[in-house]
Amino acid sequence: MSGPQESTSFAALRGQLQEAAATFAGGADALEGILLGMVDDVDRAVREPLEIFPVCHHSPASALAMARRLREKQPKVVYLELCEDMAPLLTELRNCRLPVAVQAFAGDVDGFPADWAPLSVVAPVTEASAEYQAIAYALDTPGVELVLVDRSSDHVFQWDRRDEHAQEGATAPEEAEAALHGEAVGVEIGDLRPRFAELEEHLLRHGKVRHWSEWWHQYVEVPLGDSDHDTYRQVMFLIGSLFRRLAPGDGSRVRVDEDRERYMWTRMREHLTATGTAPEDCLYVCGAFHAASRVEEFGVHGSSDTFTISPRTATTWQYGLIPSSHAAIEAQFGLASGSVSIAATEWAKSLKRTRVKPFRLEGQAGTKKSGKKTAVAAVAPAPQSPVAADKLTGFLRRPPVLDGLDEAELLGWSVDIVRAARRNGYLASTADAIAVFETSILLAGMRDRAKPTPYDFQDAAVTCIEKDSVPGRRDVRRLVEIMMGGDRIGQVGYDSLPPLARDVYDRLAPLELKLEQRGVRRALLDMASRPELRACSDVLWMLRRLMPQGAARPIMGERRLGERSIQESWDLALGTHQRALIELGYEGVSLEQVLEQRLRREAYGAQATTGTVLAAVEDATLYLGSRRLADELGTHALKLLATERSVDGAPEVLRRVRALLAYYRTSEPSLPSWIESFVKTGYAHYCTLLPTAFRDEDATVGQVAAMLGFLFSMEGLALSLGCDRTQLELAVAQSHPDEPSKTALLWAAQVQLGTLSRAELRARCDELLDNPLVVPAYPRYLSGFVHALEPVPGLADVVVEAVSNAFGRLPDTVLLPWLPLLITTLRSGASDLAPLLIREAGRIFPGRLAALDAWVPPWRMPQTDPFATARSKPAPDVRHGAALLTAHPSTCDAVAELLGYDGVWAQPESEVPFPSGVGLLATHPATCDAVAELLGYDGVWAGPAAGPSPSGGAILTTRHPATADALESLLVGG
C-alpha cells in the first residue's frame, strides 16, 4: 500500500529493482511487486512527519544509533513500543542491576478461563538496547515525556491464543538462568527475524553461518555500526518490509501484528491531539517489522475511525520488576546461546571505538557513578531535513568493508580460552592457543571475512581444544560464552521490591547475611542463646513451604506438630530465587497472608480431598499457629469425608488424623469439636464402606488396612462419642474378600474383634502351607498379614511365626522360586511396616549364633495348662493353715505381739479332730461373724464341745474349710 503521493527520492532505486526483476523473472510478476513494494514501504515510513525509529531487539547497532539520534534531535515526546500499563515501573529501573524484566502478573483472572491462571507478561531490558537508551533519556531529561503506546497486558491475552503460549513455554530450556522468566509471555520489543523458513535457510546457507544471530551480527550489526542516521533508518525499514512481505500466511499472527500497529497509532494520535505537541518534536521507537506497516491507521494522518480499542477485562493486574539474564532472554525469544552476551561485548567495544556517550539512568545500580551530570538540553538540536535523501542505493551497491585483522584482540582471546580450559580440566597448552589463533583466521577466510568474529573464534576453540569428552561441568562453547561476557544476571534493588519481599529481608536481618546476593548462604540459628532468632526460624519455615526447592533448605532441625528445634542450620539462596520471592509479593503483603490464601485455595479447590484438607490443617497449625483457620479447614475436611465414595485417601487420612489427635491431646485442654465430629463420622463412614472395599478390585490392601486402622485405633474415642461397636462387627461379618491379601487382613480383623482365636488363625496358616495349590499365593497372604500390623500391631508374633514356618517347611524346589516374589511383595506393599516385623523377630529369635542350635521356637513348645497340676493334686489330710502355723511359729508370734496377746504354744496331744483354723476363729469370732454376714448366713456361736448346739462359726468353718484357711493366711501373712 503506497502513500497518497509518491516521492521521487527513491526513483533511481525503483528503476534498478524493476530492471532486475525483469531480467531475472522474464517480465512483470510477483517478484517485481515485492521489490517495488519494499521501496514503497521505505518511502512511506521515511516521509512520515512523526519520525519513526526502527530498532532490533538487543542490538548494539540500534542502541548506538539511538544514542546518537537522541542527542541530535532531542525530542520532547518519546513514544515507545511497550505495554502502556507498565509505564509507572520504568522509574524503578534505576534501583536495579540490569538486565531485569518489567512484569505484569495476575493471580486471579476475571474474564479469562480459570485454567490460564496465573497470567504473566514480561519485557526484558538490557543496557545494550535502544529501548533502554530511550527510557534513560526521557526519564533523566527535564521536559521530556515518555509515552508507552503498545497494547496493555490484558490485551496480550485477549488477542493471543493460550495454546501457542503454552507451546512456547514448553520449549524453553530447563537451566535455572534460562528459567528466570518462568512461563511468562514475552513482549517482543523490536523482534526482527524472518518468519519465512525458506528465506532464513537461504540466508544462513549463503551467508555461511550457523544460526540467525550470527547472520545478523555479520551482515547487519557490523555494516550499520558506523553508518549515519538516514542510512540506518532506511536499511532497517527495508529489512522490516522484506520480512513482512515474505511472511507466511499465519492469519492469527498477522492479525495480532496489525492490531498492535493500529493500537499504537491510535494512542499516538490521541496523545498528539490531547497535548497539542507537534509531530516533528516526537520520536516513535518500535520494531522494524512494525515500522514498515501498511495498515490504514498508519501515520498521524491515517484513518481514525476504523479501529476501536476493546475494553480491558475485570482481571486485576499487579506490576513489578524481576531479575533477568542473558540466557533467559535468549530462551524467551529463540536467540542463539551466547548471542546476547556477545552483543553486550560488542556494545562496550563500539562505545570505545565511536566515543558515543550512552544514556544511563541517574544512580543506576551496577554502573560507575559519573562525577558530573550531563545536561542534554544544553546542546542545540540538529535541524531536521524535510525530505530524506536516498541512502539505500549507495548502501546496497557499496562493497562490504572488510575490517582489518586485530591480532592483539584475537591473540588475547586465544590465551584466555586456553587458560579457562585448563581451569576446567582440559589438557590445553600454548600449542592449542596458537592453533585456535590460526584456525580462527582460516575459518574467517573460508567464510569471506577478513576479521574473525566471536562466532568464528568459538568454532575454532571447539575444534582445537575439545577433543573427545568434556572433563568438567562446562564445554568449550560455554567457556567462550563466559569469556565473551558471560551470562550476566540482573538484580532488583531493595527499594523496587514489593512490600512482602522487603518485609522478608527485614525479618531475616538478625541473621546478618547478605541474602540479596546470588549463591548459597549458610545460616546458623541457636535459639537457646538468642531467642530473637525464633522469629527468623518461623520466616524460614514459611519460605520453605512457599518458595521453590532450594530457596530455603534446612540442614539441621525440623518442625513437626508439638516439636520445635532449639538449633537449626539452613542453606539460603534467596538472591538466586529472587523472581519467586517477588511473585509472592503479588499475592499478598506478608508471608502469613500468602500462606493462608494458598491453604484456602488448596483446601477449597476442585481436586481437594480429605487428606489434602487435613494437610492444610496441619500446615495452618504448624506454620501459622492459627486455631481459627485450622477449625475452619477441619470442618471442611469433615464435609469432604462424608461425600467420599472411595477409599483412595484412607492411608493419608489415618496418618494425619493420628498426628493431629496426638498434638491436640498433649497441647490442648480438650479436643476441638471438629475433630470429635470427624472421628465419629469417619467411624460410621468407614464401617459402611468396609464390605465394599474388601470386594473392590481397585481398592488396595494398604487402603483397606488404613480403614481398619482408623476403626480400631479411633474405636475408644468413637465409642465415647456415641458410636456403636455392633456396626463394626456387622461390617466385618459382611466382608467376603476374594484376594488372598485381603483375606489375611480380614482374619486379622476377626482376631482383633474376638470372633477368631489365635489358635484358629495359626491352624489356617498351617492349612495354607499344607495345600500345594495355595503355596504359590502364600506371599500374598503374608503381605496381608504384614499390612494387618497397621490396625492390629499385636499380631506381629503370628506374622513372624507364619514366615518362619514357610521357610522351615517348604522344600528348596518350592521356596527358591517363591522367595523373590515374597521379597518384592513385602518391599512394594509393606515397606513402612517392615521395622515392626523385624523388631518382633529380634525379640523372638536368639541374639547369638551359638544359641541357635539349642533354640526351640515358642510356637513349637508343648502347650501346658498351668492350673492342671493344681487340680489333679490330691488334698492332704492336714489343712494347710494349721501346718503352716506350726512350721513357722515366728509369724504367728509377730501377729500375736502386734495384737497385744501374750501366750505360749501348746503341744498337741493328738491329731486335731476338726479342720485347721478352728482354734484361731474361736479365739477371734468377730472375723468369722463378718464373713458369715457377708455370705448371708445367720447363726450363733456354740459353747464348749460338749454343748448341745453348734455355733455358726464352727459350722461355717467345718463346712467351708478353705475359707478358714484363707482367712488364717490373710491374718498371719503365711
CSV table of C-alpha atoms in Angstrom, one decimal, residues 492-703:
chain,number,residue,atom,x,y,z
A,492,VAL,CA,16.2,-5.9,41.5
A,493,GLY,CA,17.1,-3.4,44.2
A,494,TYR,CA,15.6,-3.3,47.7
A,495,ASP,CA,13.7,-0.1,47.0
A,496,SER,CA,12.0,-1.6,43.9
A,497,LEU,CA,10.9,-4.8,45.7
A,498,PRO,CA,7.3,-5.4,46.7
A,499,PRO,CA,6.4,-4.9,50.4
A,500,LEU,CA,6.4,-8.7,51.1
A,501,ALA,CA,10.0,-9.1,49.8
A,502,ARG,CA,11.2,-6.1,51.7
A,503,ASP,CA,9.5,-7.5,54.8
A,504,VAL,CA,11.2,-10.9,54.4
A,505,TYR,CA,14.6,-9.2,54.2
A,506,ASP,CA,13.9,-7.0,57.2
A,507,ARG,CA,12.7,-10.0,59.3
A,508,LEU,CA,15.8,-12.0,58.4
A,509,ALA,CA,18.2,-9.1,59.2
A,510,PRO,CA,19.2,-10.7,62.6
A,511,LEU,CA,20.9,-13.4,60.6
A,512,GLU,CA,23.5,-10.8,59.4
A,513,LEU,CA,23.8,-12.4,56.0
A,514,LYS,CA,23.8,-10.8,52.5
A,515,LEU,CA,20.7,-12.5,51.3
A,516,GLU,CA,20.3,-10.2,48.3
A,517,GLN,CA,23.4,-11.7,46.6
A,518,ARG,CA,23.2,-14.7,44.4
A,519,GLY,CA,24.5,-18.0,45.7
A,520,VAL,CA,24.0,-20.1,48.8
A,521,ARG,CA,24.4,-18.6,52.3
A,522,ARG,CA,24.7,-20.8,55.4
A,523,ALA,CA,22.6,-19.6,58.4
A,524,LEU,CA,23.1,-21.0,61.9
A,525,LEU,CA,20.3,-20.4,64.4
A,526,ASP,CA,20.9,-21.0,68.1
A,527,MET,CA,17.5,-20.1,69.6
A,528,ALA,CA,18.7,-21.2,73.1
A,529,SER,CA,21.2,-18.4,73.4
A,530,ARG,CA,19.5,-15.9,71.0
A,531,PRO,CA,15.7,-16.1,71.4
A,532,GLU,CA,15.2,-13.4,68.9
A,533,LEU,CA,16.1,-15.9,66.2
A,534,ARG,CA,12.9,-17.8,66.7
A,535,ALA,CA,11.1,-15.2,64.5
A,536,CYS,CA,13.7,-15.8,61.8
A,537,SER,CA,13.1,-19.6,62.1
A,538,ASP,CA,9.3,-19.0,61.6
A,539,VAL,CA,10.0,-17.0,58.4
A,540,LEU,CA,12.4,-19.6,57.0
A,541,TRP,CA,9.9,-22.5,57.5
A,542,MET,CA,7.2,-20.5,55.7
A,543,LEU,CA,9.6,-19.7,52.9
A,544,ARG,CA,10.4,-23.4,52.6
A,545,ARG,CA,6.7,-24.0,52.3
A,546,LEU,CA,6.0,-21.3,49.7
A,547,MET,CA,9.1,-21.0,47.5
A,548,PRO,CA,10.7,-23.4,45.1
A,549,GLN,CA,13.0,-26.1,46.3
A,550,GLY,CA,16.5,-24.8,47.1
A,551,ALA,CA,15.5,-21.3,48.1
A,552,ALA,CA,15.4,-22.2,51.8
A,553,ARG,CA,16.7,-25.7,52.6
A,554,PRO,CA,17.0,-26.9,56.2
A,555,ILE,CA,20.3,-28.8,57.0
A,556,MET,CA,19.7,-29.4,60.7
A,557,GLY,CA,16.5,-29.1,62.7
A,558,GLU,CA,12.9,-30.0,61.9
A,559,ARG,CA,9.4,-28.7,62.7
A,560,ARG,CA,6.6,-31.1,63.4
A,561,LEU,CA,3.4,-30.9,65.4
A,562,GLY,CA,4.3,-30.3,69.0
A,563,GLU,CA,8.1,-30.2,68.3
A,564,ARG,CA,10.4,-27.2,68.0
A,565,SER,CA,14.2,-27.3,67.4
A,566,ILE,CA,16.5,-25.3,69.6
A,567,GLN,CA,19.2,-25.2,67.0
A,568,GLU,CA,18.8,-25.0,63.2
A,569,SER,CA,21.0,-24.8,60.2
A,570,TRP,CA,19.8,-23.5,56.8
A,571,ASP,CA,21.1,-23.1,53.2
A,572,LEU,CA,19.6,-19.9,51.8
A,573,ALA,CA,19.6,-18.8,48.2
A,574,LEU,CA,17.0,-16.0,48.2
A,575,GLY,CA,19.1,-13.9,45.8
A,576,THR,CA,19.1,-16.8,43.2
A,577,HIS,CA,15.3,-17.2,43.6
A,578,GLN,CA,14.5,-13.5,43.7
A,579,ARG,CA,11.9,-13.8,41.0
A,580,ALA,CA,9.9,-16.3,43.1
A,581,LEU,CA,10.1,-14.0,46.1
A,582,ILE,CA,8.9,-11.1,44.1
A,583,GLU,CA,6.0,-13.0,42.7
A,584,LEU,CA,5.0,-13.9,46.3
A,585,GLY,CA,4.6,-10.2,46.7
A,586,TYR,CA,1.9,-10.2,44.1
A,587,GLU,CA,-0.2,-12.5,46.2
A,588,GLY,CA,-0.2,-10.5,49.5
A,589,VAL,CA,1.7,-8.1,51.7
A,590,SER,CA,3.0,-10.7,54.2
A,591,LEU,CA,4.1,-14.3,54.2
A,592,GLU,CA,1.3,-15.2,56.6
A,593,GLN,CA,-1.4,-13.8,54.3
A,594,VAL,CA,0.0,-15.6,51.3
A,595,LEU,CA,0.3,-18.9,53.1
A,596,GLU,CA,-3.3,-18.6,54.4
A,597,GLN,CA,-4.6,-17.8,50.9
A,598,ARG,CA,-2.7,-20.8,49.4
A,599,LEU,CA,-4.0,-23.1,52.1
A,600,ARG,CA,-7.5,-22.0,51.4
A,601,ARG,CA,-7.1,-22.5,47.7
A,602,GLU,CA,-5.7,-26.0,48.2
A,603,ALA,CA,-8.5,-26.9,50.6
A,604,TYR,CA,-11.4,-25.5,48.6
A,605,GLY,CA,-10.0,-26.4,45.2
A,606,ALA,CA,-12.0,-28.7,42.8
A,607,GLN,CA,-9.4,-31.5,43.2
A,608,ALA,CA,-9.2,-31.3,47.0
A,609,THR,CA,-9.6,-34.5,49.0
A,610,THR,CA,-9.9,-35.1,52.7
A,611,GLY,CA,-6.2,-35.8,53.0
A,612,THR,CA,-5.4,-32.6,51.2
A,613,VAL,CA,-7.5,-30.6,53.6
A,614,LEU,CA,-6.1,-32.3,56.7
A,615,ALA,CA,-2.6,-31.5,55.3
A,616,ALA,CA,-3.7,-27.8,55.1
A,617,VAL,CA,-5.0,-28.0,58.7
A,618,GLU,CA,-1.6,-29.4,59.8
A,619,ASP,CA,0.3,-26.6,58.0
A,620,ALA,CA,-2.0,-24.0,59.4
A,621,THR,CA,-1.2,-25.2,62.9
A,622,LEU,CA,2.4,-25.8,62.2
A,623,TYR,CA,3.4,-22.6,60.4
A,624,LEU,CA,0.7,-20.1,61.3
A,625,GLY,CA,-0.5,-21.3,64.7
A,626,SER,CA,-4.0,-20.3,63.7
A,627,ARG,CA,-6.7,-22.2,65.6
A,628,ARG,CA,-9.3,-20.3,63.8
A,629,LEU,CA,-8.1,-21.3,60.3
A,630,ALA,CA,-7.4,-24.9,61.5
A,631,ASP,CA,-11.0,-25.2,62.8
A,632,GLU,CA,-12.4,-23.8,59.6
A,633,LEU,CA,-10.4,-26.2,57.4
A,634,GLY,CA,-11.1,-29.1,59.7
A,635,THR,CA,-14.9,-28.5,59.4
A,636,HIS,CA,-14.4,-28.5,55.6
A,637,ALA,CA,-12.5,-31.8,55.8
A,638,LEU,CA,-15.4,-33.3,57.7
A,639,LYS,CA,-17.8,-32.3,54.8
A,640,LEU,CA,-15.5,-33.9,52.2
A,641,LEU,CA,-15.1,-37.1,54.2
A,642,ALA,CA,-18.9,-37.5,54.3
A,643,THR,CA,-19.1,-37.2,50.5
A,644,GLU,CA,-16.3,-39.5,49.5
A,645,ARG,CA,-17.3,-42.8,48.0
A,646,SER,CA,-13.8,-44.4,47.6
A,647,VAL,CA,-11.1,-45.3,50.0
A,648,ASP,CA,-8.2,-44.0,48.0
A,649,GLY,CA,-7.2,-41.4,50.6
A,650,ALA,CA,-7.6,-43.6,53.6
A,651,PRO,CA,-3.9,-44.0,54.4
A,652,GLU,CA,-3.2,-40.3,54.3
A,653,VAL,CA,-6.4,-39.6,56.4
A,654,LEU,CA,-5.3,-42.1,59.0
A,655,ARG,CA,-1.8,-40.7,59.2
A,656,ARG,CA,-2.8,-37.1,59.5
A,657,VAL,CA,-5.7,-37.7,61.9
A,658,ARG,CA,-3.4,-39.6,64.2
A,659,ALA,CA,-0.8,-36.8,64.2
A,660,LEU,CA,-3.5,-34.2,64.9
A,661,LEU,CA,-5.1,-36.2,67.7
A,662,ALA,CA,-1.7,-36.7,69.3
A,663,TYR,CA,-1.0,-33.0,69.1
A,664,TYR,CA,-4.3,-31.8,70.5
A,665,ARG,CA,-4.2,-34.3,73.3
A,666,THR,CA,-0.9,-33.1,74.5
A,667,SER,CA,-1.2,-29.4,73.9
A,668,GLU,CA,-4.9,-28.6,74.3
A,669,PRO,CA,-7.1,-28.9,77.3
A,670,SER,CA,-9.8,-30.5,75.2
A,671,LEU,CA,-10.2,-31.8,71.7
A,672,PRO,CA,-11.6,-29.4,69.1
A,673,SER,CA,-15.2,-30.1,68.3
A,674,TRP,CA,-14.5,-30.6,64.6
A,675,ILE,CA,-12.0,-33.5,65.2
A,676,GLU,CA,-14.5,-35.2,67.5
A,677,SER,CA,-17.1,-35.0,64.8
A,678,PHE,CA,-14.5,-36.2,62.3
A,679,VAL,CA,-13.8,-39.3,64.3
A,680,LYS,CA,-17.5,-40.0,64.9
A,681,THR,CA,-18.3,-39.5,61.2
A,682,GLY,CA,-15.3,-41.4,60.0
A,683,TYR,CA,-16.1,-44.4,62.2
A,684,ALA,CA,-19.6,-44.7,60.7
A,685,HIS,CA,-18.3,-43.8,57.1
A,686,TYR,CA,-15.6,-46.5,57.0
A,687,CYS,CA,-17.8,-49.1,58.6
A,688,THR,CA,-20.2,-48.5,55.7
A,689,LEU,CA,-17.5,-48.7,53.0
A,690,LEU,CA,-15.7,-51.7,54.6
A,691,PRO,CA,-17.6,-54.6,52.9
A,692,THR,CA,-17.4,-52.9,49.5
A,693,ALA,CA,-13.7,-52.2,49.9
A,694,PHE,CA,-12.9,-55.8,50.6
A,695,ARG,CA,-14.5,-56.8,47.3
A,696,ASP,CA,-13.4,-53.9,45.2
A,697,GLU,CA,-10.5,-54.8,42.9
A,698,ASP,CA,-9.4,-51.1,42.7
A,699,ALA,CA,-9.0,-50.8,46.5
A,700,THR,CA,-5.5,-51.9,47.5
A,701,VAL,CA,-4.8,-53.9,50.6
A,702,GLY,CA,-3.0,-50.9,52.1
A,703,GLN,CA,-6.1,-48.8,51.7
